[in-house]
Amino acid sequence: MRCTVSLACSGMAGDPYRDEQFVARYDFDNAASDDHAYYRALADAIEAEKIIDLGCGTGLLTRALATPGRVVIGVDPSATMLGYARRQPGAEAVTWIHGDATIAGAGDADLAVSSGNTMMHISPKAYPTVLGSLRDALRLGGVISFETRNPRAKEWERWNPDETYTERDTSSGHLREWLVWRSARTTTALYFRTAEDITADLERAGFSDVDVRGGWHNEPVTADSRVLVFRAHRGSRQE
Ligand SMILES: C[S@@+](CC[C@H](N)C(=O)[O-])C[C@H]1O[C@@H](n2cnc3c(N)ncnc32)[C@H](O)[C@@H]1O
């Protein structure tokens, strides 16, 4: 099953993350949690010395990965997100690159991660190229890991004003927020892909030992799993 859900964000045409006020609030709304703990533990477990964080956004995870002795590269196409990331404490420990996966390929990285459902922003047309670029960025045996929302959980059915409306004061004013989904033209598309489809895509791109979990703590995948957590190795096959 492949399906696309589009989120409408008023006033944010083009780069959906270009709004400075939205970006300044991003880390508050998306604080480090089990997801960051998972990626950090993975980097430690494989003793990663070089890490690429694709779609690094504000760089909260990227900076946390940048422990002494490690090379960490944060890549993002949003100038606003990357600009914010570059201004944060600890930013000097990271190499920030304005771009997408196609610039990331030196073939010597131990780990490539993509958090915050970034891979859901990649269109079906670009997906094989992105996976191929991440493969090329990794050394043989290097690890790719990312998460996506599980389409079988049909989370979009709860993306309506009744179930998602919140109101609060922020540093940039009073914020009223809700989610809507639309099936047609809007500004931010999220591409939902099943565990089976992504596994096949990874194998086609030259990854092996694809492992999929239904959560951050090795949970099995079920129809109710909201998140799919992938891990695979760069195999020896080149496309
Ligand atoms: C939801 S944010 C996630 C940011 C961060 N990784 C996190 O965990 O909070 C998605 C990020 O993906 C980036 N993005 C969108 N399209 C992309 C693409 N084709 N390649 C790489 N990054 C992309 C956006 O600019 C944005 O910073």
Coordinates of N, CA and C and ligand atoms in Angstrom, one line a residue:
M1 N 0.8 -1.2 0.0 CA 0.0 0.0 0.0 C 0.9 1.2 0.0
R2 N 0.6 2.1 -0.9 CA 1.3 3.4 -0.9 C 0.3 4.5 -1.0
C3 N 0.3 5.4 -0.1 CA -0.6 6.5 -0.2 C 0.0 7.8 0.3
T4 N -0.5 8.9 -0.1 CA 0.0 10.2 0.1 C -1.0 11.0 0.9
V5 N -0.5 11.6 2.0 CA -1.3 12.6 2.7 C -0.7 13.9 2.6
S6 N -1.5 14.9 2.4 CA -1.0 16.3 2.3 C -1.5 17.1 3.4
L7 N -0.5 17.8 4.1 CA -0.9 18.6 5.2 C -0.8 20.1 4.7
A8 N -1.9 20.8 5.0 CA -1.9 22.2 4.6 C -1.4 23.0 5.7
C9 N -0.4 23.8 5.5 CA 0.2 24.7 6.5 C 0.0 26.2 5.9
S10 N -0.9 26.9 6.5 CA -1.2 28.2 5.9 C 0.0 29.1 5.9
G11 N 0.2 29.8 4.7 CA 1.3 30.8 4.6 C 2.7 30.1 4.4
M12 N 2.7 28.8 4.1 CA 4.1 28.2 4.0 C 4.2 27.5 2.6
A13 N 4.1 28.2 1.6 CA 4.3 27.6 0.2 C 5.7 27.3 0.0
G14 N 6.0 26.4 -0.9 CA 7.4 26.0 -1.2 C 8.0 25.2 0.0
D15 N 9.1 25.6 0.5 CA 9.7 24.9 1.7 C 8.7 25.0 2.9
P16 N 8.1 23.9 3.3 CA 7.2 24.0 4.4 C 7.8 24.4 5.7
Y17 N 9.2 24.4 5.8 CA 9.9 24.7 7.0 C 10.6 26.1 6.9
R18 N 10.0 26.9 6.1 CA 10.7 28.2 5.9 C 10.3 29.3 6.8
D19 N 9.2 29.0 7.6 CA 8.7 30.0 8.5 C 9.5 30.1 9.7
E20 N 10.2 31.3 10.0 CA 11.1 31.4 11.1 C 10.5 31.1 12.4
Q21 N 9.2 31.6 12.6 CA 8.6 31.4 13.9 C 8.2 29.9 14.1
F22 N 7.8 29.3 13.1 CA 7.5 27.8 13.2 C 8.8 27.1 13.5
V23 N 9.9 27.4 12.9 CA 11.2 26.7 13.1 C 11.7 27.0 14.5
A24 N 11.5 28.2 15.0 CA 11.9 28.6 16.3 C 11.2 27.8 17.4
R25 N 10.0 27.4 17.1 CA 9.1 26.6 18.0 C 9.4 25.1 17.9
Y26 N 10.0 24.7 16.8 CA 10.1 23.3 16.4 C 10.6 22.3 17.5
D27 N 11.7 22.7 18.1 CA 12.3 21.8 19.1 C 11.4 21.7 20.3
F28 N 10.7 22.8 20.6 CA 9.8 22.8 21.8 C 8.7 21.7 21.5
D29 N 8.2 21.7 20.3 CA 7.1 20.8 19.9 C 7.6 19.4 19.6
N30 N 8.9 19.3 19.4 CA 9.5 18.0 19.0 C 10.7 17.7 19.8
A31 N 10.5 17.7 21.1 CA 11.7 17.5 22.0 C 12.3 16.1 21.9
A32 N 13.6 16.0 22.3 CA 14.2 14.7 22.2 C 13.4 13.7 23.1
S33 N 13.3 12.5 22.6 CA 12.5 11.5 23.3 C 13.1 10.1 23.0
D34 N 12.3 9.1 23.0 CA 12.8 7.7 22.8 C 13.5 7.6 21.4
D35 N 13.0 8.4 20.5 CA 13.6 8.4 19.1 C 15.1 8.8 19.1
H36 N 15.3 9.9 19.8 CA 16.7 10.4 19.9 C 17.6 9.4 20.7
A37 N 17.0 8.8 21.7 CA 17.7 7.8 22.5 C 18.1 6.6 21.7
Y38 N 17.1 6.2 20.8 CA 17.4 5.1 19.9 C 18.6 5.4 19.0
Y39 N 18.5 6.5 18.3 CA 19.6 6.8 17.3 C 20.9 7.0 18.0
R40 N 20.9 7.6 19.2 CA 22.2 7.8 19.9 C 22.8 6.4 20.3
A41 N 21.9 5.5 20.8 CA 22.3 4.2 21.3 C 22.9 3.4 20.1
L42 N 22.2 3.6 18.9 CA 22.7 2.8 17.7 C 24.1 3.3 17.3
A43 N 24.3 4.6 17.3 CA 25.6 5.2 17.0 C 26.7 4.7 17.9
D44 N 26.3 4.6 19.2 CA 27.3 4.1 20.2 C 27.5 2.6 20.0
A45 N 26.5 1.9 19.7 CA 26.6 0.4 19.6 C 27.5 0.0 18.5
I46 N 27.4 0.7 17.4 CA 28.2 0.3 16.2 C 29.5 1.2 16.2
E47 N 29.8 1.9 17.2 CA 31.0 2.7 17.4 C 31.2 3.6 16.1
A48 N 30.1 4.3 15.7 CA 30.2 5.1 14.5 C 31.1 6.3 14.7
E49 N 32.0 6.4 13.7 CA 32.9 7.5 13.8 C 32.5 8.6 12.8
K50 N 31.7 8.2 11.8 CA 31.2 9.2 10.8 C 29.7 9.0 10.6
I51 N 29.0 10.0 10.8 CA 27.5 9.9 10.8 C 26.9 11.0 9.9
I52 N 26.0 10.6 9.1 CA 25.2 11.5 8.2 C 23.8 11.6 8.8
D53 N 23.3 12.8 9.0 CA 21.9 13.0 9.4 C 21.2 13.7 8.3
L54 N 20.4 12.9 7.6 CA 19.7 13.5 6.4 C 18.4 14.1 6.9
G55 N 18.1 15.3 6.4 CA 16.9 16.0 6.9 C 17.1 16.4 8.4
C56 N 18.2 17.0 8.7 CA 18.6 17.2 10.1 C 17.7 18.3 10.8
G57 N 17.1 19.1 10.0 CA 16.2 20.1 10.5 C 16.9 21.1 11.4
T58 N 16.4 21.3 12.6 CA 17.0 22.2 13.6 C 18.3 21.6 14.2
G59 N 18.6 20.3 13.9 CA 19.8 19.7 14.4 C 19.9 19.3 15.8
L60 N 18.7 19.2 16.5 CA 18.7 18.8 17.9 C 19.4 17.4 18.0
L61 N 19.0 16.4 17.2 CA 19.6 15.1 17.3 C 21.0 15.2 16.7
T62 N 21.2 15.9 15.6 CA 22.5 16.0 15.0 C 23.6 16.4 16.0
R63 N 23.3 17.4 16.8 CA 24.3 17.9 17.8 C 24.5 16.9 18.9
A64 N 23.4 16.2 19.2 CA 23.5 15.2 20.3 C 24.4 14.0 19.8
L65 N 24.4 13.8 18.5 CA 25.3 12.7 18.0 C 26.7 13.1 17.9
A66 N 27.0 14.4 18.0 CA 28.4 14.9 17.7 C 29.2 14.8 19.0
T67 N 29.5 13.6 19.4 CA 30.4 13.5 20.6 C 31.8 13.6 20.1
P68 N 32.8 13.9 21.1 CA 34.2 14.1 20.7 C 34.7 12.9 19.9
G69 N 35.5 13.3 18.8 CA 36.1 12.3 18.0 C 35.2 11.8 16.8
R70 N 34.0 12.2 16.8 CA 33.1 11.8 15.7 C 33.0 12.9 14.6
V71 N 32.8 12.5 13.4 CA 32.5 13.4 12.3 C 31.0 13.3 12.1
V72 N 30.3 14.4 12.3 CA 28.8 14.3 12.1 C 28.4 15.4 11.0
I73 N 27.7 15.0 10.0 CA 27.3 15.8 9.0 C 25.7 15.9 9.0
G74 N 25.2 17.2 9.1 CA 23.8 17.4 9.0 C 23.4 18.0 7.7
V75 N 22.5 17.4 7.0 CA 22.1 17.8 5.6 C 20.6 18.1 5.6
D76 N 20.3 19.3 5.1 CA 18.9 19.7 5.0 C 18.7 20.7 3.9
P77 N 17.6 20.5 3.1 CA 17.3 21.4 2.0 C 16.7 22.7 2.4
S78 N 16.2 22.8 3.7 CA 15.5 24.0 4.2 C 16.6 25.0 4.7
A79 N 16.7 26.1 4.1 CA 17.7 27.1 4.5 C 17.3 27.6 5.9
T80 N 16.0 27.7 6.2 CA 15.6 28.2 7.5 C 15.9 27.2 8.6
M81 N 15.6 26.0 8.4 CA 15.9 24.9 9.4 C 17.4 24.9 9.6
L82 N 18.2 24.9 8.5 CA 19.6 24.8 8.6 C 20.2 26.0 9.3
G83 N 19.7 27.2 8.9 CA 20.2 28.4 9.6 C 20.0 28.4 11.1
Y84 N 18.8 27.9 11.5 CA 18.5 27.8 12.9 C 19.5 26.8 13.6
A85 N 19.7 25.7 12.9 CA 20.6 24.6 13.4 C 22.0 25.2 13.6
R86 N 22.5 26.0 12.7 CA 23.8 26.6 12.7 C 24.0 27.5 13.9
R87 N 22.9 28.1 14.3 CA 23.0 29.1 15.4 C 22.9 28.5 16.8
Q88 N 22.7 27.2 16.9 CA 22.5 26.6 18.2 C 23.8 26.3 18.9
P89 N 23.8 26.3 20.3 CA 25.0 25.9 21.0 C 25.4 24.5 20.6
G90 N 26.7 24.3 20.4 CA 27.3 23.0 20.0 C 27.3 22.8 18.5
A91 N 26.7 23.8 17.7 CA 26.6 23.7 16.3 C 28.0 23.5 15.6
E92 N 29.0 24.1 16.3 CA 30.4 24.0 15.6 C 30.9 22.6 15.6
A93 N 30.3 21.7 16.3 CA 30.8 20.3 16.3 C 30.3 19.5 15.1
V94 N 29.4 20.2 14.3 CA 28.7 19.5 13.2 C 29.1 20.2 11.9
T95 N 29.2 19.4 10.8 CA 29.4 20.0 9.5 C 28.0 20.1 8.9
W96 N 27.5 21.3 8.6 CA 26.1 21.5 8.1 C 26.2 21.6 6.6
I97 N 25.3 20.9 5.9 CA 25.3 21.0 4.4 C 23.9 21.4 4.0
H98 N 23.8 22.4 3.2 CA 22.5 22.8 2.6 C 22.3 22.0 1.4
G99 N 21.4 21.1 1.4 CA 21.2 20.3 0.2 C 20.4 19.0 0.5
D100 N 20.5 18.0 -0.3 CA 19.8 16.8 0.0 C 20.7 15.6 -0.1
A101 N 20.2 14.4 -0.1 CA 21.0 13.2 0.0 C 22.1 13.1 -1.1
T102 N 21.8 13.7 -2.2 CA 22.7 13.6 -3.4 C 24.1 14.1 -3.1
I103 N 24.2 15.0 -2.1 CA 25.6 15.6 -1.9 C 26.3 14.8 -0.8
A104 N 25.7 13.7 -0.3 CA 26.3 13.1 0.9 C 27.3 11.9 0.7
G105 N 27.6 11.7 -0.6 CA 28.3 10.4 -0.9 C 29.8 10.2 -0.9
A106 N 30.5 10.1 0.2 CA 31.9 9.8 0.2 C 32.2 8.4 0.4
G107 N 31.2 7.5 0.7 CA 31.5 6.1 0.9 C 32.2 5.7 2.1
D108 N 32.3 6.6 3.1 CA 33.1 6.2 4.3 C 32.3 6.4 5.6
A109 N 31.0 6.7 5.5 CA 30.2 6.9 6.7 C 29.9 5.6 7.4
D110 N 29.8 5.5 8.7 CA 29.4 4.3 9.4 C 27.9 4.2 9.6
L111 N 27.3 5.4 9.6 CA 25.9 5.4 9.9 C 25.2 6.6 9.2
A112 N 24.1 6.3 8.6 CA 23.2 7.3 8.0 C 21.9 7.3 8.7
V113 N 21.4 8.4 9.3 CA 20.1 8.4 10.0 C 19.3 9.4 9.4
S114 N 17.9 9.3 9.5 CA 17.0 10.3 9.1 C 15.8 10.2 10.0
S115 N 15.7 11.2 10.9 CA 14.8 11.2 12.0 C 13.6 12.1 11.7
G116 N 12.6 12.0 12.6 CA 11.5 13.0 12.5 C 10.6 12.7 11.2
N117 N 10.6 11.4 10.8 CA 9.8 11.1 9.6 C 10.3 11.8 8.3
T118 N 11.5 12.2 8.3 CA 12.0 12.9 7.1 C 11.8 12.1 5.8
M119 N 12.0 10.8 5.9 CA 11.9 10.0 4.7 C 10.5 10.0 4.1
M120 N 9.5 10.4 4.9 CA 8.1 10.6 4.4 C 7.9 11.8 3.5
H121 N 8.9 12.7 3.5 CA 8.9 13.9 2.6 C 9.4 13.5 1.3
I122 N 10.1 12.4 1.1 CA 10.7 12.1 -0.2 C 9.7 11.5 -1.1
S123 N 9.6 12.1 -2.3 CA 8.6 11.6 -3.3 C 8.9 10.3 -3.8
P124 N 7.9 9.6 -4.3 CA 8.2 8.2 -5.0 C 9.3 8.4 -6.0
K125 N 9.2 9.5 -6.8 CA 10.2 9.6 -7.9 C 11.6 9.7 -7.3
A126 N 11.8 10.5 -6.2 CA 13.1 10.8 -5.7 C 13.6 9.6 -4.8
Y127 N 12.7 8.8 -4.3 CA 13.0 7.8 -3.3 C 14.2 6.9 -3.7
P128 N 14.2 6.3 -4.9 CA 15.3 5.4 -5.2 C 16.6 6.1 -5.2
T129 N 16.6 7.4 -5.7 CA 17.8 8.2 -5.8 C 18.3 8.5 -4.4
V130 N 17.4 8.8 -3.5 CA 17.8 9.2 -2.1 C 18.4 7.9 -1.4
L131 N 17.8 6.8 -1.6 CA 18.3 5.6 -0.9 C 19.7 5.2 -1.6
G132 N 19.8 5.4 -2.9 CA 21.0 5.1 -3.6 C 22.1 6.0 -3.1
S133 N 21.8 7.3 -2.9 CA 22.8 8.2 -2.4 C 23.3 7.9 -1.0
L134 N 22.3 7.5 -0.1 CA 22.7 7.1 1.2 C 23.5 5.9 1.2
R135 N 23.2 4.9 0.4 CA 24.0 3.7 0.2 C 25.5 4.1 -0.2
D136 N 25.6 5.0 -1.1 CA 26.9 5.4 -1.6 C 27.7 6.2 -0.5
A137 N 26.9 6.8 0.4 CA 27.6 7.6 1.4 C 28.2 6.7 2.5
L138 N 27.7 5.5 2.6 CA 28.1 4.5 3.6 C 29.3 3.7 3.2
R139 N 30.1 3.3 4.1 CA 31.1 2.2 3.8 C 30.4 0.9 3.7
L140 N 31.0 -0.1 3.1 CA 30.4 -1.4 3.1 C 30.1 -1.9 4.5
G141 N 29.0 -2.4 4.8 CA 28.6 -2.8 6.1 C 28.1 -1.7 7.0
G142 N 28.2 -0.4 6.5 CA 27.6 0.7 7.2 C 26.1 0.6 7.4
V143 N 25.6 1.3 8.3 CA 24.2 1.1 8.8 C 23.4 2.3 8.4
I144 N 22.2 2.0 7.8 CA 21.2 3.1 7.6 C 20.0 2.8 8.6
S145 N 19.5 3.9 9.2 CA 18.4 3.7 10.1 C 17.5 5.0 10.0
F146 N 16.2 4.7 9.9 CA 15.2 5.9 9.9 C 13.9 5.3 10.3
E147 N 13.0 6.2 10.6 CA 11.6 5.8 10.9 C 10.6 6.5 10.0
T148 N 9.5 5.8 9.8 CA 8.3 6.4 9.1 C 7.0 6.1 9.9
R149 N 6.0 6.8 9.6 CA 4.7 6.4 10.2 C 4.2 5.2 9.5
N150 N 3.4 4.4 10.2 CA 2.9 3.1 9.6 C 1.6 3.4 9.0
P151 N 1.4 3.2 7.7 CA 0.2 3.5 7.0 C -1.0 2.6 7.6
R152 N -0.6 1.4 8.0 CA -1.7 0.5 8.5 C -2.4 1.0 9.8
A153 N -1.7 1.9 10.5 CA -2.3 2.5 11.7 C -3.3 3.6 11.3
K154 N -3.3 4.0 10.0 CA -4.2 5.0 9.5 C -4.3 6.3 10.4
E155 N -3.1 6.8 10.8 CA -3.1 7.9 11.7 C -3.8 9.1 11.1
W156 N -3.8 9.3 9.8 CA -4.4 10.4 9.2 C -5.9 10.5 9.5
E157 N -6.5 9.4 9.9 CA -8.0 9.5 10.2 C -8.2 10.3 11.4
R158 N -7.2 10.5 12.2 CA -7.3 11.3 13.4 C -6.8 12.8 13.2
W159 N -6.3 13.0 12.0 CA -5.8 14.4 11.7 C -7.0 15.3 11.2
N160 N -7.8 15.7 12.2 CA -8.9 16.6 12.0 C -9.0 17.6 13.1
P161 N -9.6 18.7 12.9 CA -9.6 19.8 13.9 C -10.2 19.3 15.2
D162 N -11.2 18.4 15.2 CA -11.8 18.0 16.5 C -10.8 17.2 17.4
E163 N -9.9 16.4 16.7 CA -9.0 15.6 17.5 C -7.6 16.2 17.7
T164 N -7.3 17.2 17.0 CA -5.9 17.7 17.1 C -5.9 19.2 17.5
Y165 N -7.0 19.8 17.8 CA -7.0 21.3 18.1 C -6.3 21.6 19.4
T166 N -5.3 22.5 19.4 CA -4.7 22.9 20.6 C -4.5 24.5 20.6
E167 N -4.4 25.1 21.7 CA -4.2 26.5 21.8 C -3.2 26.8 22.9
R168 N -2.3 27.7 22.7 CA -1.3 28.0 23.7 C -0.6 29.3 23.4
D169 N 0.0 29.8 24.4 CA 0.8 31.0 24.2 C 2.3 30.6 23.9
T170 N 2.9 31.3 22.9 CA 4.2 31.0 22.5 C 5.0 32.3 22.5
S171 N 6.3 32.2 22.4 CA 7.1 33.4 22.4 C 6.8 34.3 21.2
S172 N 6.1 33.8 20.2 CA 5.7 34.6 19.0 C 4.2 34.9 19.0
G173 N 3.5 34.7 20.1 CA 2.1 35.0 20.2 C 1.3 33.8 20.5
H174 N -0.1 34.1 20.5 CA -1.0 33.0 20.9 C -1.1 32.1 19.6
L175 N -1.0 30.8 19.9 CA -1.0 29.8 18.8 C -2.2 28.9 18.8
R176 N -3.0 28.9 17.8 CA -4.1 27.9 17.6 C -3.6 27.0 16.5
E177 N -3.7 25.7 16.8 CA -3.1 24.7 15.9 C -4.0 23.5 15.7
W178 N -4.1 23.0 14.5 CA -4.8 21.8 14.3 C -4.3 21.1 13.0
L179 N -4.6 19.9 12.8 CA -4.2 19.2 11.6 C -5.4 18.9 10.7
V180 N -5.1 19.0 9.5 CA -6.1 18.6 8.5 C -5.4 17.8 7.4
W181 N -6.0 16.8 6.8 CA -5.4 16.2 5.7 C -6.2 16.3 4.5
R182 N -5.5 16.4 3.4 CA -6.2 16.5 2.1 C -5.6 15.6 1.1
S183 N -6.4 15.1 0.2 CA -5.8 14.2 -0.8 C -5.3 14.8 -2.0
A184 N -5.4 16.1 -2.1 CA -5.0 16.8 -3.4 C -4.0 17.9 -3.1
R185 N -3.8 18.8 -4.0 CA -2.8 19.8 -4.0 C -2.7 20.6 -2.7
T186 N -1.7 20.5 -2.0 CA -1.4 21.4 -0.8 C 0.1 21.6 -0.8
T187 N 0.6 22.0 0.4 CA 2.0 22.4 0.4 C 2.9 21.3 0.9
T188 N 2.5 20.5 1.9 CA 3.4 19.5 2.4 C 2.9 18.1 2.2
A189 N 3.5 17.3 1.4 CA 3.1 15.9 1.2 C 3.8 15.0 2.1
L190 N 3.1 14.1 2.7 CA 3.8 13.0 3.5 C 3.4 11.7 2.7
Y191 N 4.4 11.0 2.4 CA 4.2 9.7 1.6 C 4.3 8.5 2.6
F192 N 3.2 7.9 2.7 CA 3.1 6.7 3.6 C 3.5 5.5 2.8
R193 N 4.4 4.6 3.3 CA 4.8 3.4 2.7 C 4.8 2.3 3.7
T194 N 4.4 1.1 3.3 CA 4.3 0.0 4.2 C 5.7 -0.6 4.5
A195 N 5.8 -1.4 5.6 CA 7.1 -2.0 5.9 C 7.6 -2.9 4.8
E196 N 6.7 -3.5 4.1 CA 7.1 -4.4 3.0 C 7.6 -3.6 1.9
D197 N 7.0 -2.5 1.5 CA 7.4 -1.7 0.4 C 8.8 -1.1 0.7
I198 N 9.0 -0.6 1.9 CA 10.3 0.0 2.2 C 11.4 -1.0 2.3
T199 N 11.0 -2.2 2.8 CA 12.0 -3.3 2.8 C 12.5 -3.6 1.4
A200 N 11.5 -3.7 0.5 CA 11.8 -4.0 -0.9 C 12.7 -2.8 -1.5
D201 N 12.3 -1.6 -1.2 CA 13.0 -0.4 -1.7 C 14.5 -0.4 -1.2
L202 N 14.7 -0.8 0.0 CA 16.0 -0.8 0.6 C 16.8 -1.9 -0.1
E203 N 16.2 -3.1 -0.3 CA 17.0 -4.2 -0.9 C 17.3 -3.8 -2.3
R204 N 16.4 -3.2 -3.0 CA 16.6 -2.8 -4.4 C 17.8 -1.8 -4.5
A205 N 17.9 -1.0 -3.4 CA 19.0 0.0 -3.4 C 20.3 -0.5 -3.0
G206 N 20.3 -1.8 -2.6 CA 21.6 -2.4 -2.3 C 21.9 -2.6 -0.8
F207 N 20.8 -2.5 0.0 CA 20.9 -2.7 1.4 C 20.6 -4.2 1.8
S208 N 21.1 -4.7 2.8 CA 20.8 -6.1 3.2 C 20.5 -6.1 4.7
D209 N 20.0 -7.3 5.2 CA 19.7 -7.5 6.6 C 18.7 -6.4 7.1
V210 N 17.7 -6.2 6.3 CA 16.7 -5.1 6.7 C 15.9 -5.6 7.9
D211 N 15.9 -4.8 8.9 CA 15.2 -5.1 10.1 C 14.2 -4.0 10.4
V212 N 12.9 -4.4 10.6 CA 11.9 -3.4 10.9 C 11.3 -3.6 12.2
R213 N 11.1 -2.6 13.0 CA 10.5 -2.7 14.4 C 9.3 -1.8 14.4
G214 N 8.4 -2.1 15.3 CA 7.2 -1.3 15.5 C 7.3 -0.3 16.6
G215 N 8.5 0.1 17.0 CA 8.7 1.1 18.0 C 10.1 1.3 18.3
W216 N 10.4 2.1 19.3 CA 11.8 2.5 19.6 C 12.5 1.5 20.5
H217 N 11.7 0.5 21.0 CA 12.3 -0.5 21.9 C 12.2 -1.9 21.4
N218 N 12.4 -2.1 20.1 CA 12.4 -3.4 19.5 C 11.0 -4.1 19.4
E219 N 10.0 -3.3 19.6 CA 8.6 -3.9 19.5 C 8.4 -4.5 18.1
P220 N 7.7 -5.6 18.1 CA 7.3 -6.2 16.8 C 6.3 -5.2 16.0
V221 N 6.3 -5.3 14.7 CA 5.4 -4.5 13.9 C 4.0 -5.1 14.0
T222 N 3.0 -4.3 14.3 CA 1.6 -4.8 14.3 C 0.9 -3.7 13.5
A223 N -0.4 -4.0 13.2 CA -1.2 -3.0 12.5 C -1.4 -1.8 13.3
D224 N -1.2 -1.8 14.6 CA -1.4 -0.6 15.4 C -0.1 0.1 15.6
S225 N 1.0 -0.4 15.2 CA 2.3 0.3 15.4 C 2.2 1.7 14.7
R226 N 2.4 2.7 15.4 CA 2.3 4.1 14.8 C 3.6 4.4 14.0
V227 N 4.7 3.8 14.5 CA 6.0 4.1 13.8 C 6.6 2.8 13.3
L228 N 7.3 2.9 12.2 CA 8.1 1.8 11.7 C 9.6 2.2 11.8
V229 N 10.4 1.5 12.5 CA 11.8 1.8 12.6 C 12.7 0.8 11.8
F230 N 13.4 1.4 10.9 CA 14.2 0.5 9.9 C 15.7 0.6 10.3
R231 N 16.3 -0.5 10.0 CA 17.7 -0.6 10.1 C 18.2 -1.6 9.1
A232 N 19.3 -1.2 8.3 CA 19.8 -2.1 7.3 C 21.3 -1.8 7.1
H233 N 22.0 -2.7 6.4 CA 23.4 -2.6 6.2 C 23.6 -2.3 4.7
R234 N 24.6 -1.5 4.4 CA 25.1 -1.4 3.0 C 25.7 -2.7 2.6
G235 N 25.1 -3.4 1.6 CA 25.6 -4.6 1.1 C 26.7 -4.4 0.1
S236 N 27.3 -5.4 -0.5 CA 28.4 -5.2 -1.5 C 27.9 -4.9 -2.9
R237 N 26.5 -5.2 -3.1 CA 26.0 -5.0 -4.5 C 25.9 -3.5 -4.8
Q238 N 26.4 -3.1 -6.0 CA 26.2 -1.7 -6.5 C 25.2 -1.8 -7.6
E239 N 24.3 -0.8 -7.7 CA 23.3 -0.8 -8.8 C 24.0 -0.4 -10.0
Ligands
LIG1 C1 9.9 16.8 10.3 S1 11.4 17.5 9.9 C2 12.6 16.5 10.8 C3 13.8 17.2 11.3 C4 14.7 16.4 12.2 N1 15.3 15.3 11.5 C5 14.0 15.9 13.4 O1 14.1 14.8 13.8 O2 13.3 16.7 14.1 C6 11.7 17.1 8.3 C7 13.0 17.6 7.7 O3 13.2 17.0 6.4 C8 13.7 18.0 5.5 N2 13.4 17.5 4.2 C9 12.4 17.7 3.4 N3 12.6 17.2 2.2 C10 13.8 16.6 2.2 C11 14.6 15.9 1.2 N4 14.1 15.6 0.0 N5 15.8 15.5 1.6 C12 16.3 15.7 2.8 N6 15.6 16.4 3.8 C13 14.4 16.8 3.5 C14 12.9 19.3 5.9 O4 13.6 20.4 5.4 C15 12.9 19.1 7.4 O5 14.0 19.8 8.0

